[in-house]
PDB file of C-alpha atoms in Angstrom:
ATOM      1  CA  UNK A 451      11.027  30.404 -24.189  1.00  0.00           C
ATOM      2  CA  UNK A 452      11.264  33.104 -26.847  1.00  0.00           C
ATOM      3  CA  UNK A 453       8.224  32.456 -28.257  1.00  0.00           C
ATOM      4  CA  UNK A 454       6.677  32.827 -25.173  1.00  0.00           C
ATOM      5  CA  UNK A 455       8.313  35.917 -24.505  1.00  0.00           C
ATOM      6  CA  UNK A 456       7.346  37.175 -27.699  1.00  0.00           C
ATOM      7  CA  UNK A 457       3.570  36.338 -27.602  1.00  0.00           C
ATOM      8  CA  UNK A 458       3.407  37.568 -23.806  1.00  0.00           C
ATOM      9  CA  UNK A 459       4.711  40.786 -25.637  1.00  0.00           C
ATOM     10  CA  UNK A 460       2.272  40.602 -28.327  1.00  0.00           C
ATOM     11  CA  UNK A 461      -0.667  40.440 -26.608  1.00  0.00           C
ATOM     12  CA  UNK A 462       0.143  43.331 -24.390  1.00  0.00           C
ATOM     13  CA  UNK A 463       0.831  45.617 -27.262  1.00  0.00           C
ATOM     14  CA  UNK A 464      -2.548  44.519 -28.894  1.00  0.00           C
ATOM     15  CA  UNK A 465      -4.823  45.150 -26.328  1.00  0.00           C
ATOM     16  CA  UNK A 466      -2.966  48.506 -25.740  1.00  0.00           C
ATOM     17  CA  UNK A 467      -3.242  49.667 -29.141  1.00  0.00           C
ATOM     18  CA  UNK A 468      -7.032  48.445 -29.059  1.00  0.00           C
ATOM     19  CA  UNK A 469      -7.187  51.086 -26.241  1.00  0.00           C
ATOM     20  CA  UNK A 470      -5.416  53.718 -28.064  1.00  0.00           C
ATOM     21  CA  UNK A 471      -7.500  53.311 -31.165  1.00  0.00           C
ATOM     22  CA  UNK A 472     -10.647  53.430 -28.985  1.00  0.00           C
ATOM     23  CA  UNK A 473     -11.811  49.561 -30.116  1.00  0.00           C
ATOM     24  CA  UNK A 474     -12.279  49.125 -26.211  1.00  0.00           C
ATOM     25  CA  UNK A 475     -13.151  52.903 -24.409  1.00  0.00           C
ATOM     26  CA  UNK A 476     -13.587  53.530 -20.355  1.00  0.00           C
ATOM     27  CA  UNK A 477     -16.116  51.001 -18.571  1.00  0.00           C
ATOM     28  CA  UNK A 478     -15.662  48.476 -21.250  1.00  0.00           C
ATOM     29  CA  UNK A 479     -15.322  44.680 -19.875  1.00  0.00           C
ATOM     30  CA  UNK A 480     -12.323  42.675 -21.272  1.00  0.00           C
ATOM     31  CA  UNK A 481     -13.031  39.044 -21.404  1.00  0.00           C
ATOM     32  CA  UNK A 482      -9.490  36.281 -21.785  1.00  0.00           C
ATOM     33  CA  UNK A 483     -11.690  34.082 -23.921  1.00  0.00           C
ATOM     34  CA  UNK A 484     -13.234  37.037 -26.538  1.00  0.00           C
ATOM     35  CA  UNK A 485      -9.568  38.610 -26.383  1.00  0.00           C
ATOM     36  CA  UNK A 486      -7.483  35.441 -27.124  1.00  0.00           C
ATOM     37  CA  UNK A 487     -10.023  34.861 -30.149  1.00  0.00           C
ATOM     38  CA  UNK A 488      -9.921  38.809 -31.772  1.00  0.00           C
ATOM     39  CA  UNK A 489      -6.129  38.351 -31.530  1.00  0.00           C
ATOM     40  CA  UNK A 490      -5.354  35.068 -32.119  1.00  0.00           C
ATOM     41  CA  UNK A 491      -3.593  34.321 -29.190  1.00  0.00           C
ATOM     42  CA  UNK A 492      -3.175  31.764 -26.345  1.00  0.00           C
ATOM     43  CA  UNK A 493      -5.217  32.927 -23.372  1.00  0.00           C
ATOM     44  CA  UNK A 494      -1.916  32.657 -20.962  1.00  0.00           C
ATOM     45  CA  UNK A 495      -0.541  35.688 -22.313  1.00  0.00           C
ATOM     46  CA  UNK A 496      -3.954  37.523 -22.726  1.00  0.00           C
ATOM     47  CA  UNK A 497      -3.967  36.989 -18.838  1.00  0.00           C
ATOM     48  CA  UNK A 498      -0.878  38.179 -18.564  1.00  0.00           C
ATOM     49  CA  UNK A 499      -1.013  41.278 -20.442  1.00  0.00           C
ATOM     50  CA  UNK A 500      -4.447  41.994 -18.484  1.00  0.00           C
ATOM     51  CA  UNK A 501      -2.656  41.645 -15.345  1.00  0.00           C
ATOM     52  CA  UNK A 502       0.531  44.230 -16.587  1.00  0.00           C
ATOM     53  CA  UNK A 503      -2.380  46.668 -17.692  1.00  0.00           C
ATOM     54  CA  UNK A 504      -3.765  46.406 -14.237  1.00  0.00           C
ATOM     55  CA  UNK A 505      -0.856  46.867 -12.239  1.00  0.00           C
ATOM     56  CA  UNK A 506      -0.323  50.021 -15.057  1.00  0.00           C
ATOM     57  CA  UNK A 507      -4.030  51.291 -13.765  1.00  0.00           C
ATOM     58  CA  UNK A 508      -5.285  51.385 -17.541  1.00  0.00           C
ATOM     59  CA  UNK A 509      -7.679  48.812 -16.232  1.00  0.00           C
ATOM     60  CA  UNK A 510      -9.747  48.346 -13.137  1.00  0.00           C
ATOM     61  CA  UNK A 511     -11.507  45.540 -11.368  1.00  0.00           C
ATOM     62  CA  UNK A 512     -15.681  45.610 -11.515  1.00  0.00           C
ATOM     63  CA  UNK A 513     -16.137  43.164  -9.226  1.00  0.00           C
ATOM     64  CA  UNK A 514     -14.617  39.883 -10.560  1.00  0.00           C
ATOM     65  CA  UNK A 515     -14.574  41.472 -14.323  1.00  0.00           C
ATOM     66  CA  UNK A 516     -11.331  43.718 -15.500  1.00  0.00           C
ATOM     67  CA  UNK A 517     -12.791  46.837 -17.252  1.00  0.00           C
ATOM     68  CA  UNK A 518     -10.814  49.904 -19.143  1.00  0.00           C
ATOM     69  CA  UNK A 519     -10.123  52.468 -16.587  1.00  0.00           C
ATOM     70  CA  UNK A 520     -11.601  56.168 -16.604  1.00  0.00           C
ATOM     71  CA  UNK A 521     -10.118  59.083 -15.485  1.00  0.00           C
ATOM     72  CA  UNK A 522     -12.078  61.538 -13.063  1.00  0.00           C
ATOM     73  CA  UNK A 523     -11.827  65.494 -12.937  1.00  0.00           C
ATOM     74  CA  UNK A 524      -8.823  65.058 -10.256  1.00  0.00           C
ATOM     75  CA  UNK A 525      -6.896  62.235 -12.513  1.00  0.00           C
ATOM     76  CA  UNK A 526      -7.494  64.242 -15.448  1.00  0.00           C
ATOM     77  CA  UNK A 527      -6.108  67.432 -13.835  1.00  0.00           C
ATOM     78  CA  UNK A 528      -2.966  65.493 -12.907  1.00  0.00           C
ATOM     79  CA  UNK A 529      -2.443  63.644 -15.663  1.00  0.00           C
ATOM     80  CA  UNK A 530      -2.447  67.413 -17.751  1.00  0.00           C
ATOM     81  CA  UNK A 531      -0.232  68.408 -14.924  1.00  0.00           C
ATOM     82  CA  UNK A 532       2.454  65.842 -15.578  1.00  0.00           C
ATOM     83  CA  UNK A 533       1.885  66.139 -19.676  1.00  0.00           C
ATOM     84  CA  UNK A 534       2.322  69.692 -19.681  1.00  0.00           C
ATOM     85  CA  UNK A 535       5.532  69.738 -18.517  1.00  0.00           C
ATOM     86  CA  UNK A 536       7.447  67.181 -19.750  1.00  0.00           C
ATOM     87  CA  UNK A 537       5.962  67.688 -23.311  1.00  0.00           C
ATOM     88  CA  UNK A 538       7.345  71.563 -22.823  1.00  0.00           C
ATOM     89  CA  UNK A 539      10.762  69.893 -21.895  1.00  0.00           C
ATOM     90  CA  UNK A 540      10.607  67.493 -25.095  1.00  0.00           C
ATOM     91  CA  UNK A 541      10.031  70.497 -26.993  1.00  0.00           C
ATOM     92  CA  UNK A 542      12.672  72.389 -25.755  1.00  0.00           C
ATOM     93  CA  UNK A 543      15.171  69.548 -26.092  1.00  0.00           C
ATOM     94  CA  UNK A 544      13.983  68.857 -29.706  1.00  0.00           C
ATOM     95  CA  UNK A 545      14.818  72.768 -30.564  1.00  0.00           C
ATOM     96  CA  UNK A 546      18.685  71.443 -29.142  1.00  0.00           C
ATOM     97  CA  UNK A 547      18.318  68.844 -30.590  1.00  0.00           C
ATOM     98  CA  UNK A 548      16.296  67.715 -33.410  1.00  0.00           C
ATOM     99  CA  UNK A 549      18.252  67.322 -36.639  1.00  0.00           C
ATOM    100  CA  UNK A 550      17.555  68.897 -40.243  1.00  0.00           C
ATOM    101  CA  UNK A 551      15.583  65.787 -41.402  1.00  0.00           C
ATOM    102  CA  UNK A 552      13.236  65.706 -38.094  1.00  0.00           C
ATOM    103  CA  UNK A 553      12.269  69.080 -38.288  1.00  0.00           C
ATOM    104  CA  UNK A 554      11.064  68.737 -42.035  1.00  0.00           C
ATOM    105  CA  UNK A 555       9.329  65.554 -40.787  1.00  0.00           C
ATOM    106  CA  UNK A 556       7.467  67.713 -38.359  1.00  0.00           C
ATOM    107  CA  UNK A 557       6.750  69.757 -40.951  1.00  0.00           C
ATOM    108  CA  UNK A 558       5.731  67.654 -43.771  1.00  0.00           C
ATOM    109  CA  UNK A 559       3.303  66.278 -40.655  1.00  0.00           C
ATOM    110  CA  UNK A 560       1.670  69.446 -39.748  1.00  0.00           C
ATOM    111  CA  UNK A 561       1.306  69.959 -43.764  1.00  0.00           C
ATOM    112  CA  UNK A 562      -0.414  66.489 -44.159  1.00  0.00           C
ATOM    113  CA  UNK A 563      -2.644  66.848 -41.238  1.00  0.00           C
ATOM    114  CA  UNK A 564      -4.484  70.123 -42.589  1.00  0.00           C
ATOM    115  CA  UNK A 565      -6.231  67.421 -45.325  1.00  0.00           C
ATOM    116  CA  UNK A 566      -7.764  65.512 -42.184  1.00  0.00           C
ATOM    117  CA  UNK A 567      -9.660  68.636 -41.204  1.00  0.00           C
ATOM    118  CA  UNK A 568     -13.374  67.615 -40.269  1.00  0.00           C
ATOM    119  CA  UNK A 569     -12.340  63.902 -39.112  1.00  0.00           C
ATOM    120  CA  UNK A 570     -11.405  64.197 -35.253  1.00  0.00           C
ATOM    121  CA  UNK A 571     -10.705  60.597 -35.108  1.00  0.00           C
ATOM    122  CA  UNK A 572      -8.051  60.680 -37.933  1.00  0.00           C
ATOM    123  CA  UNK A 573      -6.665  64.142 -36.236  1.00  0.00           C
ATOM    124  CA  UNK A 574      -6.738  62.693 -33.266  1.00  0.00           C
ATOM    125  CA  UNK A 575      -4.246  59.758 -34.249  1.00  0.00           C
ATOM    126  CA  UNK A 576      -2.428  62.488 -36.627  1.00  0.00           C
ATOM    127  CA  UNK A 577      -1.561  64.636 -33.296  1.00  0.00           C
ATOM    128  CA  UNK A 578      -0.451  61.277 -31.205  1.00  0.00           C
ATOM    129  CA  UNK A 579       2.262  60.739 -34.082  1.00  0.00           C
ATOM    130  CA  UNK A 580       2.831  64.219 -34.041  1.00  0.00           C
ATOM    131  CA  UNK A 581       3.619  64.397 -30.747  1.00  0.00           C
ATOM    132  CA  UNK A 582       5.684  60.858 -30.596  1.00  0.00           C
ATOM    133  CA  UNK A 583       8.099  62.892 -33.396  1.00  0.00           C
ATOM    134  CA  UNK A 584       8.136  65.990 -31.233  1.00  0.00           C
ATOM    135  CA  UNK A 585       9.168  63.087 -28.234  1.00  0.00           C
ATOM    136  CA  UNK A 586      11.836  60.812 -30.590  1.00  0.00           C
ATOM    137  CA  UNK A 587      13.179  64.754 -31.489  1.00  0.00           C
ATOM    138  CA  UNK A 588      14.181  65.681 -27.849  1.00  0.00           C
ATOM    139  CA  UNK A 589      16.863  62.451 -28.348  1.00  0.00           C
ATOM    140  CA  UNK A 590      16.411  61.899 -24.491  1.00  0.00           C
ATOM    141  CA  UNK A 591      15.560  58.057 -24.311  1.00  0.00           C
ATOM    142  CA  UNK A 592      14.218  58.612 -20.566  1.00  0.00           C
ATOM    143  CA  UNK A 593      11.795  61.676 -21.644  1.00  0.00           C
ATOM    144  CA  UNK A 594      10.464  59.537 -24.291  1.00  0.00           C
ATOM    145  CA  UNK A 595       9.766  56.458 -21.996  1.00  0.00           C
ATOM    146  CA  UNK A 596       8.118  58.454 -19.143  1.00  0.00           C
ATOM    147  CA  UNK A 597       5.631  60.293 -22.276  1.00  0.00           C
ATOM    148  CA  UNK A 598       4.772  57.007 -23.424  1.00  0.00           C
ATOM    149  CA  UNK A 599       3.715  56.548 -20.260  1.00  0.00           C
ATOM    150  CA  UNK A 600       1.817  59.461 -19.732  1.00  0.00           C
ATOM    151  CA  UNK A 601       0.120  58.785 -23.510  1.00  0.00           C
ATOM    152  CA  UNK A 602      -1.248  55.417 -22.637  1.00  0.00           C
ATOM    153  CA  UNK A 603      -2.885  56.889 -19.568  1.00  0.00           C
ATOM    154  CA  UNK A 604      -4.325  59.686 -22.506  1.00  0.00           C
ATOM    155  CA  UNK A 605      -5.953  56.922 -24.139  1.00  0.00           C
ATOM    156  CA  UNK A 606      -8.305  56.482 -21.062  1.00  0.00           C
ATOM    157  CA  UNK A 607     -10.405  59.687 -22.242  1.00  0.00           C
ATOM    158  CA  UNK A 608     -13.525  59.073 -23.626  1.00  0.00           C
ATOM    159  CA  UNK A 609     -13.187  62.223 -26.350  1.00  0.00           C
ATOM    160  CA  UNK A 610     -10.887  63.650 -28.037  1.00  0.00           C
ATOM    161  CA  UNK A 611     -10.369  67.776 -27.413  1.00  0.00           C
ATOM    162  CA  UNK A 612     -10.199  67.864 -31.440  1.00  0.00           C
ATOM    163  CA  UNK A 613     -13.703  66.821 -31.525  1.00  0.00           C
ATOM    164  CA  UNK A 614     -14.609  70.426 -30.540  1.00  0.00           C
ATOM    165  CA  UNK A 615     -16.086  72.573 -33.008  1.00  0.00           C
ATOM    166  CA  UNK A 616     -12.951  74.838 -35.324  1.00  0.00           C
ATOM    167  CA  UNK A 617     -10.498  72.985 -32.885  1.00  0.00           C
ATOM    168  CA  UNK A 618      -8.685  71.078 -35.309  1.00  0.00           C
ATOM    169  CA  UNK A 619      -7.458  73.825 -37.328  1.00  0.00           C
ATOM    170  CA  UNK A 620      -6.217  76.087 -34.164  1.00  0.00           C
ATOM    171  CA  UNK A 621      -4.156  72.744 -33.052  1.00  0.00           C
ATOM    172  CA  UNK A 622      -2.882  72.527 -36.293  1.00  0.00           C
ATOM    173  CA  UNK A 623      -1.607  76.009 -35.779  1.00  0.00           C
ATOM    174  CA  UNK A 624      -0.539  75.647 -32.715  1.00  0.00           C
ATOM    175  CA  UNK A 625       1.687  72.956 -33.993  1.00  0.00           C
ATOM    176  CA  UNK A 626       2.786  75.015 -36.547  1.00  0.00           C
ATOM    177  CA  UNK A 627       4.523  77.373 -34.319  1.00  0.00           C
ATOM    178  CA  UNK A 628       6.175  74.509 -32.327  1.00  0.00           C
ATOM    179  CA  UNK A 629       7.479  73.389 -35.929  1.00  0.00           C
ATOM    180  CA  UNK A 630       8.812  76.886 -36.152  1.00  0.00           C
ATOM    181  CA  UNK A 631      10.149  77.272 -32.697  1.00  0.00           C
ATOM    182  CA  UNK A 632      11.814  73.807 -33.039  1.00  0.00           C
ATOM    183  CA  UNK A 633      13.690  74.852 -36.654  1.00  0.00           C
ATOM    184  CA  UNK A 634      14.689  78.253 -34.847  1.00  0.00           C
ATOM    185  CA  UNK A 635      16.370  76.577 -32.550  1.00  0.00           C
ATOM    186  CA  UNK A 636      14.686  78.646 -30.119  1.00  0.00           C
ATOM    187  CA  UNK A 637      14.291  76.616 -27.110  1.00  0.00           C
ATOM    188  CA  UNK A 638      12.267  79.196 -24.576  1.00  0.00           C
ATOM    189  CA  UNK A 639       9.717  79.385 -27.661  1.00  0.00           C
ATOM    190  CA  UNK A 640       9.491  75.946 -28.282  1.00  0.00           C
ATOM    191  CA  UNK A 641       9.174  74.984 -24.750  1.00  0.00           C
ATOM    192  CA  UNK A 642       6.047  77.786 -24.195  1.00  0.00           C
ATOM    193  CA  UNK A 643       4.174  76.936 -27.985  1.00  0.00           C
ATOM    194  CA  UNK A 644       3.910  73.246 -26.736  1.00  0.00           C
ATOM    195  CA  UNK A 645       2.931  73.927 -22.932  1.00  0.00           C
ATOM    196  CA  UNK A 646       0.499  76.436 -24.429  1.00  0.00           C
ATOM    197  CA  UNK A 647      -1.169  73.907 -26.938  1.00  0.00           C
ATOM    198  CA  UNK A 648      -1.586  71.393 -24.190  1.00  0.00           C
ATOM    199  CA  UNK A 649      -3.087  74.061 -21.681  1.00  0.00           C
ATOM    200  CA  UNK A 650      -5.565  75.267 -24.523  1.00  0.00           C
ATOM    201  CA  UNK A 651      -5.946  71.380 -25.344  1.00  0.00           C
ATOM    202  CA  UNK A 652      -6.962  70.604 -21.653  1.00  0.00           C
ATOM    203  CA  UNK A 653      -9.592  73.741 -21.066  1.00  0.00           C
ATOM    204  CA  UNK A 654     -11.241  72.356 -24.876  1.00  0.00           C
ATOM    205  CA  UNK A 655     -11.692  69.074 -22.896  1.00  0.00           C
ATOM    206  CA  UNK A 656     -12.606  70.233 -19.498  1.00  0.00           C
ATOM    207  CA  UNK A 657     -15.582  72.374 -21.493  1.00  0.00           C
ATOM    208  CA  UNK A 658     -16.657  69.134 -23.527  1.00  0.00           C
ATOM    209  CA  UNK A 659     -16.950  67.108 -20.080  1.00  0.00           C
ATOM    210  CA  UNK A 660     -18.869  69.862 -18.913  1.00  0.00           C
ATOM    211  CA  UNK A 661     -21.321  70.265 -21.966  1.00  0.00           C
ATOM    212  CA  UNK A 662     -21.500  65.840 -21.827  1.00  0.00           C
ATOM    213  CA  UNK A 663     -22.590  66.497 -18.245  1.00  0.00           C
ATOM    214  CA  UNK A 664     -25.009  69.003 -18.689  1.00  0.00           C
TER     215      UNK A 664
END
C-alpha cells in the first residue's frame, strides 16, 4: 500500500515540476499513456495525479482531453492580488524571524544570481528558490503552504516578467533590498521591498501580454 502511496505521490510531483520547468506550458494536452512512459510510471497514478491537478485548476478539460490551464487578465490580476500580500507578510515574518544562517543564504543567493544575467529561464528558476527561502524564512508552516499554492498557479504563465529587456538586474536589486530589510530586522521595510518587487514584477508582465497581443 506504500508503494502505491508513494508512486501516486510521485507522479503528481513530476508532472508538477514538468509544469514549473515549462516542459508542458498553457494549452498543452497531457496524454496517461505519453506521461506514464516520460516518467516511468504505472498509468493508475498518472490518472490520478491528472485528476488532483484538475480539481487544483492547473489543468482544464478540452473536450474529452486534459490540457495545462491558462490564466486570463482577471485570474492574473487575482492571482497578483493574493501573491502580493502574503509574500509582503512572509517577508515581514522572515525580518522576525529568519536566523543568522538564512539571511546569508539569501544573500549568498542574490550574489549567485547576478552571474545568470542574460538567461531569463535560469533567473527565472533562481527567483522561485529565492522566493521559497524568503517563504521557509518567515518559519510560519501555514504561510508557506498557502505560497506554494499560489506558486504552482504562477507556473500557468506563459512568460516570465524577467524576460523583459534590463529586468533581471532591477529584480536582482530589488531583492537586494529585501536581503537588507530582512538582516535589519526591519519588518515595515521588508514587508514594502517585497510587495514593491511583486507590484513592479506584475506591471513588467501585464506590458509583455500587451506587446504579445499587439
Amino acid at each position: 500500500m506504500a508503494q502505491v502511496k508513494t508512486q501516486n505521490t510521485d507522479a503528481y510531483s513530476l508532472i508538477l515540476e514538468a509544469i514549473d520547468s515549462g516542459v508542458y506550458r498553457p494549452g498543452d494536452r497531457l496524454v496517461e499513456s505519453e506521461l506514464a512512459e516520460r516518467f516511468g510510471v504505472s498509468r493508475t497514478p498518472i490518472r490520478e495525479a491528472l485528476q488532483r491537478l484538475e480539481t487544483q485548476s492547473l489543468l482544464s478539460r478540452d473536450g474529452r482531453s486534459l490540457i495545462v490551464s491558462s490564466l486570463d487578465h482577471n485570474q492574473m490580476a487575482e492571482l497578483y492580488a493574493v501573491r502580493t500580500e502574503l509574500e509582503g507578510l512572509a517577508a515581514r515574518l522572515a525580518a522576525r524571524h529568519a536566523t543568522e544562517e538564512e539571511v546569508q543564504v539569501l544573500q549568498e543567493m542574490v550574489e549567485d544570481d547576478k552571474a545568470l544575467l542574460g538567461d531569463p529561464a535560469a533567473l527565472a528558476r533562481a527567483n522561485r528558490r529565492f522566493h521559497k527561502m524568503i517563504h521557509l524564512a518567515s518559519h510560519n508552516r501555514f504561510l508557506v503552504q498557502q505560497l506554494d499554492l499560489v506558486h504552482r498557479s504562477m507556473a500557468l504563465m506563459a512568460t516570465t516578467s524577467l524576460a523583459a529587456q534590463g529586468r533581471g538586474e532591477v529584480a536582482l536589486g530589488e531583492h537586494q533590498a529585501i536581503v537588507d530589510a530582512v538582516a535589519r530586522r526591519d519588518e515595515d521595510a521588508a514587508y514594502k521591498a517585497l510587495r514593491d518587487h511583486i507590484s513592479v514584477a506584475f506591471v513588467t508582465r501585464l506590458k509583455l501580454d500587451a506587446q504579445g497581443q499587439g
